[in-house]
Amino acid sequence: MEEFFLISSGVGRIHCGLWRPKGEIKAIVQLIHGIAEHIGRYDDFAVFLAENGFLVVAEDHMGHGASIENGVQGYFEGGWMAAVADIKQLHDKICLDYPILPYYFLGHSMGSFLLRTYLFTYPEDAGAAVISGTGWEAPATIKAGLAVCKLEAKRLGAASTSKLLSSMMFGAYNKPFKPVRTPHDWICSVEEVVDRYEEDPLCGFDATIGLARDMLTGISMNERQENLVKMKKNLPILFVSGGKDPVGHMSQGVLACIDAFKRAGMRQITIQIYPEGRHEMLNERNREEVYRRILSWLEARV
């Protein structure tokens, strides 16, 4: 991975990575990582895409990975749209270097929600999009969460963490998998993956109250019909999810999202749900199958 930095739209510098194919470049894939993790966790998948002719780029969001410098871990200075602007900034830089190549996105978990915001904010930037580990929340759930965020921010400060809020947002994810070994068994059925996540100081931390608020705000924006209809109607989209992913409400939230996309006029939607998979299909037991599925779908778009 080649590393470089960009000036963030929020605070400090954004750490970026680039994986370059040895031969001819077919297209560009920009990866957008999830909450409480970093782009290093995608190295294996990025190398796989690069070995198959794709130039891969990614950035650590504000407060994550090597972008924490000058900021607070798990906090978006400037809010949700500042994080979206950082994704846009990386896209624009790579397009200057490679102006004629097809440009694709893959967003996972919180990255899928950021990508969904991106797709209606900058609809012409994407030639295709892979939405991984996403979900759909009821308006009442979002409203209740935002109310708690407001109270906790007043009590503790937006850049602080709240055990109450973390429990509300993520505490139930492990329940379907009892008995559990760790607080994060829900992310993957492969014990080694969960153990590496637990041991990584840049993973698994509690999001700040501000980031929880920003993510709920972003999810609310994503679910508004007036925003959904702004997406490019002929954009090819691949939804990838585990059937046992609690973020996607065991696939029901994913299907609700797909239904909303279709009602908004999106015409090229492909659905890939793996019945036994948990949250991180790129790390699951059948990850090689998942890799090949995403690769074949991307190659068909080139």
Short mmCIF file of C-alpha atoms in Angstrom, two decimals:
data_model
loop_
_atom_site.label_atom_id
_atom_site.label_comp_id
_atom_site.label_asym_id
_atom_site.label_seq_id
_atom_site.Cartn_x
_atom_site.Cartn_y
_atom_site.Cartn_z
CA MET A 1 0.00 0.00 0.00
CA GLU A 2 1.27 3.44 -0.96
CA GLU A 3 0.40 6.05 1.68
CA PHE A 4 -0.27 9.77 1.41
CA PHE A 5 -2.24 12.48 3.19
CA LEU A 6 -4.87 15.05 2.26
CA ILE A 7 -6.05 18.05 4.27
CA SER A 8 -9.40 17.13 5.83
CA SER A 9 -12.56 19.14 5.31
CA GLY A 10 -12.98 18.88 9.07
CA VAL A 11 -9.74 18.79 11.04
CA GLY A 12 -6.12 17.75 10.50
CA ARG A 13 -4.95 15.44 7.74
CA ILE A 14 -6.67 12.43 6.23
CA HIS A 15 -4.53 9.33 5.82
CA CYS A 16 -4.99 7.68 2.42
CA GLY A 17 -3.85 4.42 0.87
CA LEU A 18 -3.42 3.30 -2.72
CA TRP A 19 -2.96 -0.23 -4.08
CA ARG A 20 -1.58 -0.20 -7.62
CA PRO A 21 -1.86 -3.05 -10.16
CA LYS A 22 1.37 -4.22 -11.80
CA GLY A 23 -0.08 -4.12 -15.30
CA GLU A 24 -2.83 -2.26 -17.10
CA ILE A 25 -5.48 -0.61 -14.92
CA LYS A 26 -9.07 -1.62 -15.71
CA ALA A 27 -10.85 0.77 -13.34
CA ILE A 28 -10.63 2.49 -9.96
CA VAL A 29 -12.33 1.25 -6.77
CA GLN A 30 -12.59 3.58 -3.77
CA LEU A 31 -13.21 1.77 -0.48
CA ILE A 32 -15.11 3.46 2.37
CA HIS A 33 -14.57 1.79 5.74
CA GLY A 34 -16.89 1.41 8.72
CA ILE A 35 -17.07 2.81 12.23
CA ALA A 36 -14.29 2.04 14.73
CA GLU A 37 -11.95 0.48 12.17
CA HIS A 38 -9.47 1.59 9.49
CA ILE A 39 -8.35 0.95 5.91
CA GLY A 40 -5.62 -1.47 6.97
CA ARG A 41 -8.32 -4.07 7.60
CA TYR A 42 -9.11 -4.03 3.87
CA ASP A 43 -5.55 -4.74 2.72
CA ASP A 44 -6.20 -8.35 1.70
CA PHE A 45 -9.26 -7.44 -0.37
CA ALA A 46 -7.51 -4.41 -1.90
CA VAL A 47 -4.52 -6.55 -2.90
CA PHE A 48 -6.91 -9.05 -4.48
CA LEU A 49 -8.56 -6.32 -6.57
CA ALA A 50 -5.17 -4.88 -7.54
CA GLU A 51 -3.97 -8.32 -8.65
CA ASN A 52 -7.00 -8.37 -10.93
CA GLY A 53 -6.30 -5.02 -12.54
CA PHE A 54 -8.11 -2.51 -10.32
CA LEU A 55 -6.47 0.55 -8.80
CA VAL A 56 -7.78 0.70 -5.21
CA VAL A 57 -7.85 3.80 -2.99
CA ALA A 58 -9.20 4.46 0.48
CA GLU A 59 -8.98 6.97 3.33
CA ASP A 60 -9.15 6.69 7.10
CA HIS A 61 -12.09 8.86 8.16
CA MET A 62 -11.56 11.63 10.70
CA GLY A 63 -10.99 10.15 14.14
CA HIS A 64 -10.07 6.75 12.69
CA GLY A 65 -6.86 4.89 11.87
CA ALA A 66 -3.92 7.12 11.00
CA SER A 67 -6.23 10.14 10.62
CA ILE A 68 -6.66 10.54 14.38
CA GLU A 69 -3.77 13.01 14.63
CA ASN A 70 -4.98 16.49 15.67
CA GLY A 71 -8.46 15.09 16.28
CA VAL A 72 -10.49 12.99 18.69
CA GLN A 73 -10.80 9.24 18.20
CA GLY A 74 -14.24 8.38 16.88
CA TYR A 75 -15.29 11.97 16.13
CA PHE A 76 -16.14 13.82 12.90
CA GLU A 77 -15.09 17.44 13.26
CA GLY A 78 -17.57 19.33 11.10
CA GLY A 79 -20.12 16.52 11.05
CA TRP A 80 -21.34 13.92 8.59
CA MET A 81 -21.04 16.04 5.45
CA ALA A 82 -17.43 16.92 6.30
CA ALA A 83 -16.65 13.18 6.21
CA VAL A 84 -18.49 12.90 2.88
CA ALA A 85 -16.43 15.84 1.61
CA ASP A 86 -13.22 13.98 2.52
CA ILE A 87 -14.38 11.03 0.42
CA LYS A 88 -15.09 13.45 -2.42
CA GLN A 89 -11.66 15.04 -2.06
CA LEU A 90 -9.92 11.69 -2.50
CA HIS A 91 -12.13 10.91 -5.51
CA ASP A 92 -11.24 14.22 -7.15
CA LYS A 93 -7.50 13.78 -6.57
CA ILE A 94 -7.48 10.30 -8.12
CA CYS A 95 -9.59 11.48 -11.06
CA LEU A 96 -6.98 14.16 -11.80
CA ASP A 97 -4.32 11.45 -12.01
CA TYR A 98 -6.51 8.98 -13.94
CA PRO A 99 -9.15 11.07 -15.74
CA ILE A 100 -10.53 8.50 -18.18
CA LEU A 101 -10.82 5.36 -16.05
CA PRO A 102 -14.18 4.07 -14.77
CA TYR A 103 -14.64 4.95 -11.08
CA TYR A 104 -16.42 2.64 -8.64
CA PHE A 105 -17.14 2.73 -4.90
CA LEU A 106 -17.50 0.10 -2.18
CA GLY A 107 -18.78 1.20 1.22
CA HIS A 108 -19.10 -1.09 4.23
CA SER A 109 -21.20 -0.59 7.39
CA MET A 110 -20.95 3.11 8.34
CA GLY A 111 -19.09 3.40 5.04
CA SER A 112 -22.22 2.13 3.29
CA PHE A 113 -24.23 4.94 4.88
CA LEU A 114 -21.58 7.49 3.89
CA LEU A 115 -21.65 6.07 0.35
CA ARG A 116 -25.44 6.31 0.19
CA THR A 117 -25.18 10.00 1.11
CA TYR A 118 -22.44 10.42 -1.49
CA LEU A 119 -24.58 8.85 -4.22
CA PHE A 120 -27.27 11.53 -3.96
CA THR A 121 -24.86 14.38 -3.19
CA TYR A 122 -22.49 13.67 -6.09
CA PRO A 123 -24.57 11.42 -8.38
CA GLU A 124 -22.28 11.72 -11.39
CA ASP A 125 -19.10 10.58 -9.61
CA ALA A 126 -19.87 6.85 -9.45
CA GLY A 127 -19.87 4.43 -12.35
CA ALA A 128 -21.03 1.63 -10.02
CA ALA A 129 -21.43 1.08 -6.29
CA VAL A 130 -21.14 -1.89 -3.93
CA ILE A 131 -23.12 -1.36 -0.72
CA SER A 132 -21.96 -3.80 1.98
CA GLY A 133 -23.36 -4.38 5.47
CA THR A 134 -25.98 -1.65 5.28
CA GLY A 135 -29.36 -1.29 6.97
CA TRP A 136 -32.57 0.66 7.36
CA GLU A 137 -33.93 2.19 10.55
CA ALA A 138 -37.45 3.19 11.53
CA PRO A 139 -37.94 6.98 11.84
CA ALA A 140 -38.99 6.54 15.48
CA THR A 141 -35.72 4.74 16.26
CA ILE A 142 -33.67 7.51 14.66
CA LYS A 143 -35.67 10.20 16.47
CA ALA A 144 -35.21 8.48 19.84
CA GLY A 145 -31.49 8.03 19.23
CA LEU A 146 -31.01 11.68 18.29
CA ALA A 147 -32.89 12.75 21.42
CA VAL A 148 -30.52 10.71 23.61
CA CYS A 149 -27.53 12.12 21.70
CA LYS A 150 -28.74 15.66 22.43
CA LEU A 151 -29.14 14.95 26.15
CA GLU A 152 -25.81 13.14 26.45
CA ALA A 153 -23.97 15.85 24.49
CA LYS A 154 -25.36 18.44 26.87
CA ARG A 155 -24.31 16.33 29.86
CA LEU A 156 -20.88 15.13 28.70
CA GLY A 157 -19.93 17.04 25.56
CA ALA A 158 -20.17 15.89 21.93
CA ALA A 159 -16.54 14.77 21.81
CA SER A 160 -17.04 12.44 24.79
CA THR A 161 -18.31 8.87 24.79
CA SER A 162 -21.50 7.64 26.44
CA LYS A 163 -21.91 4.08 27.71
CA LEU A 164 -25.68 4.56 27.57
CA LEU A 165 -25.58 5.61 23.93
CA SER A 166 -23.13 2.88 22.91
CA SER A 167 -25.32 0.28 24.58
CA MET A 168 -28.42 1.62 22.84
CA MET A 169 -26.83 1.63 19.40
CA PHE A 170 -24.65 -1.48 19.47
CA GLY A 171 -25.45 -3.39 22.67
CA ALA A 172 -28.05 -5.69 21.14
CA TYR A 173 -25.94 -6.82 18.19
CA ASN A 174 -24.41 -9.78 20.05
CA LYS A 175 -27.69 -11.17 21.42
CA PRO A 176 -28.48 -13.47 18.46
CA PHE A 177 -25.10 -15.19 18.85
CA LYS A 178 -25.13 -16.18 22.53
CA PRO A 179 -23.11 -17.66 24.11
CA VAL A 180 -20.43 -15.22 22.94
CA ARG A 181 -16.69 -14.98 23.54
CA THR A 182 -16.26 -11.24 22.98
CA PRO A 183 -18.33 -8.04 22.65
CA HIS A 184 -17.85 -8.22 18.87
CA ASP A 185 -18.79 -11.77 17.93
CA TRP A 186 -21.50 -10.24 15.74
CA ILE A 187 -19.02 -8.89 13.19
CA CYS A 188 -17.83 -12.28 11.92
CA SER A 189 -18.12 -16.03 12.61
CA VAL A 190 -14.34 -16.48 12.19
CA GLU A 191 -12.80 -16.33 15.67
CA GLU A 192 -9.38 -15.22 14.39
CA VAL A 193 -10.94 -12.18 12.68
CA VAL A 194 -12.77 -11.17 15.86
CA ASP A 195 -9.64 -11.69 17.95
CA ARG A 196 -7.54 -9.48 15.65
CA TYR A 197 -10.26 -6.83 15.83
CA GLU A 198 -10.29 -7.02 19.64
CA GLU A 199 -6.49 -6.77 19.83
CA ASP A 200 -6.25 -3.80 17.43
CA PRO A 201 -6.10 -0.51 19.40
CA LEU A 202 -7.59 1.25 16.36
CA CYS A 203 -10.70 -0.96 16.33
CA GLY A 204 -13.72 -1.50 18.50
CA PHE A 205 -13.58 1.77 20.44
CA ASP A 206 -16.76 3.54 21.54
CA ALA A 207 -17.91 6.18 19.08
CA THR A 208 -18.24 9.67 20.50
CA ILE A 209 -21.65 11.15 21.14
CA GLY A 210 -21.04 13.49 18.21
CA LEU A 211 -20.28 10.65 15.81
CA ALA A 212 -23.37 8.73 16.93
CA ARG A 213 -25.42 11.88 16.33
CA ASP A 214 -23.81 12.44 12.94
CA MET A 215 -24.36 8.86 11.82
CA LEU A 216 -28.03 8.93 12.85
CA THR A 217 -28.36 12.24 11.02
CA GLY A 218 -26.78 10.69 7.92
CA ILE A 219 -29.05 7.65 8.08
CA SER A 220 -32.07 9.94 8.37
CA MET A 221 -30.92 11.88 5.31
CA ASN A 222 -30.41 8.65 3.38
CA GLU A 223 -33.96 7.51 4.02
CA ARG A 224 -35.70 10.65 2.81
CA GLN A 225 -37.47 10.21 -0.51
CA GLU A 226 -36.41 13.65 -1.72
CA ASN A 227 -32.77 12.56 -1.41
CA LEU A 228 -33.22 9.05 -2.80
CA VAL A 229 -34.65 10.40 -6.05
CA LYS A 230 -31.47 12.46 -6.63
CA MET A 231 -29.42 9.32 -7.29
CA LYS A 232 -28.46 8.46 -10.87
CA LYS A 233 -31.26 6.14 -11.94
CA ASN A 234 -29.14 3.86 -14.16
CA LEU A 235 -26.32 3.47 -11.61
CA PRO A 236 -25.45 -0.25 -11.19
CA ILE A 237 -25.60 -1.17 -7.49
CA LEU A 238 -24.63 -4.43 -5.80
CA PHE A 239 -25.96 -5.01 -2.29
CA VAL A 240 -23.83 -7.48 -0.30
CA SER A 241 -24.96 -8.63 3.13
CA GLY A 242 -24.91 -11.49 5.58
CA GLY A 243 -28.28 -12.99 6.36
CA LYS A 244 -27.32 -12.88 10.05
CA ASP A 245 -26.05 -9.30 10.06
CA PRO A 246 -27.67 -7.41 12.96
CA VAL A 247 -26.89 -4.05 11.33
CA GLY A 248 -29.20 -5.11 8.49
CA HIS A 249 -31.74 -6.58 10.94
CA MET A 250 -30.97 -10.09 9.69
CA SER A 251 -31.40 -8.94 6.05
CA GLN A 252 -34.81 -7.30 6.59
CA GLY A 253 -33.26 -3.83 6.77
CA VAL A 254 -31.25 -4.52 3.62
CA LEU A 255 -34.39 -5.54 1.75
CA ALA A 256 -36.17 -2.43 3.02
CA CYS A 257 -33.32 -0.30 1.67
CA ILE A 258 -33.45 -2.06 -1.69
CA ASP A 259 -37.22 -1.53 -1.85
CA ALA A 260 -36.74 2.20 -1.19
CA PHE A 261 -34.09 2.38 -3.93
CA LYS A 262 -36.46 0.72 -6.39
CA ARG A 263 -39.30 3.08 -5.46
CA ALA A 264 -36.90 5.96 -6.10
CA GLY A 265 -36.44 4.70 -9.67
CA MET A 266 -33.13 2.85 -9.39
CA ARG A 267 -33.11 0.37 -12.27
CA GLN A 268 -29.90 -1.69 -11.96
CA ILE A 269 -29.87 -3.40 -8.57
CA THR A 270 -28.19 -6.73 -7.83
CA ILE A 271 -28.74 -8.47 -4.48
CA GLN A 272 -26.29 -10.90 -2.88
CA ILE A 273 -27.27 -12.10 0.60
CA TYR A 274 -25.28 -14.94 2.18
CA PRO A 275 -27.68 -16.69 4.60
CA GLU A 276 -25.12 -17.70 7.23
CA GLY A 277 -22.96 -14.60 7.04
CA ARG A 278 -22.63 -12.01 9.79
CA HIS A 279 -21.65 -8.35 9.41
CA GLU A 280 -18.29 -8.52 7.61
CA MET A 281 -18.74 -10.63 4.51
CA LEU A 282 -15.24 -9.65 3.32
CA ASN A 283 -13.89 -11.52 6.35
CA GLU A 284 -16.34 -14.42 6.61
CA ARG A 285 -15.54 -18.12 6.16
CA ASN A 286 -16.52 -17.91 2.50
CA ARG A 287 -14.63 -14.67 1.88
CA GLU A 288 -12.93 -16.03 -1.25
CA GLU A 289 -16.38 -16.65 -2.75
CA VAL A 290 -17.41 -13.11 -1.75
CA TYR A 291 -14.23 -11.65 -3.27
CA ARG A 292 -14.88 -13.45 -6.56
CA ARG A 293 -18.54 -12.38 -6.61
CA ILE A 294 -17.68 -8.71 -6.18
CA LEU A 295 -14.84 -8.98 -8.71
CA SER A 296 -17.03 -10.58 -11.39
CA TRP A 297 -19.72 -7.95 -10.82
CA LEU A 298 -17.19 -5.10 -11.12
CA GLU A 299 -15.57 -6.62 -14.21
CA ALA A 300 -18.96 -6.83 -15.88
CA ARG A 301 -19.28 -3.05 -15.45
CA VAL A 302 -15.90 -2.24 -17.04
#
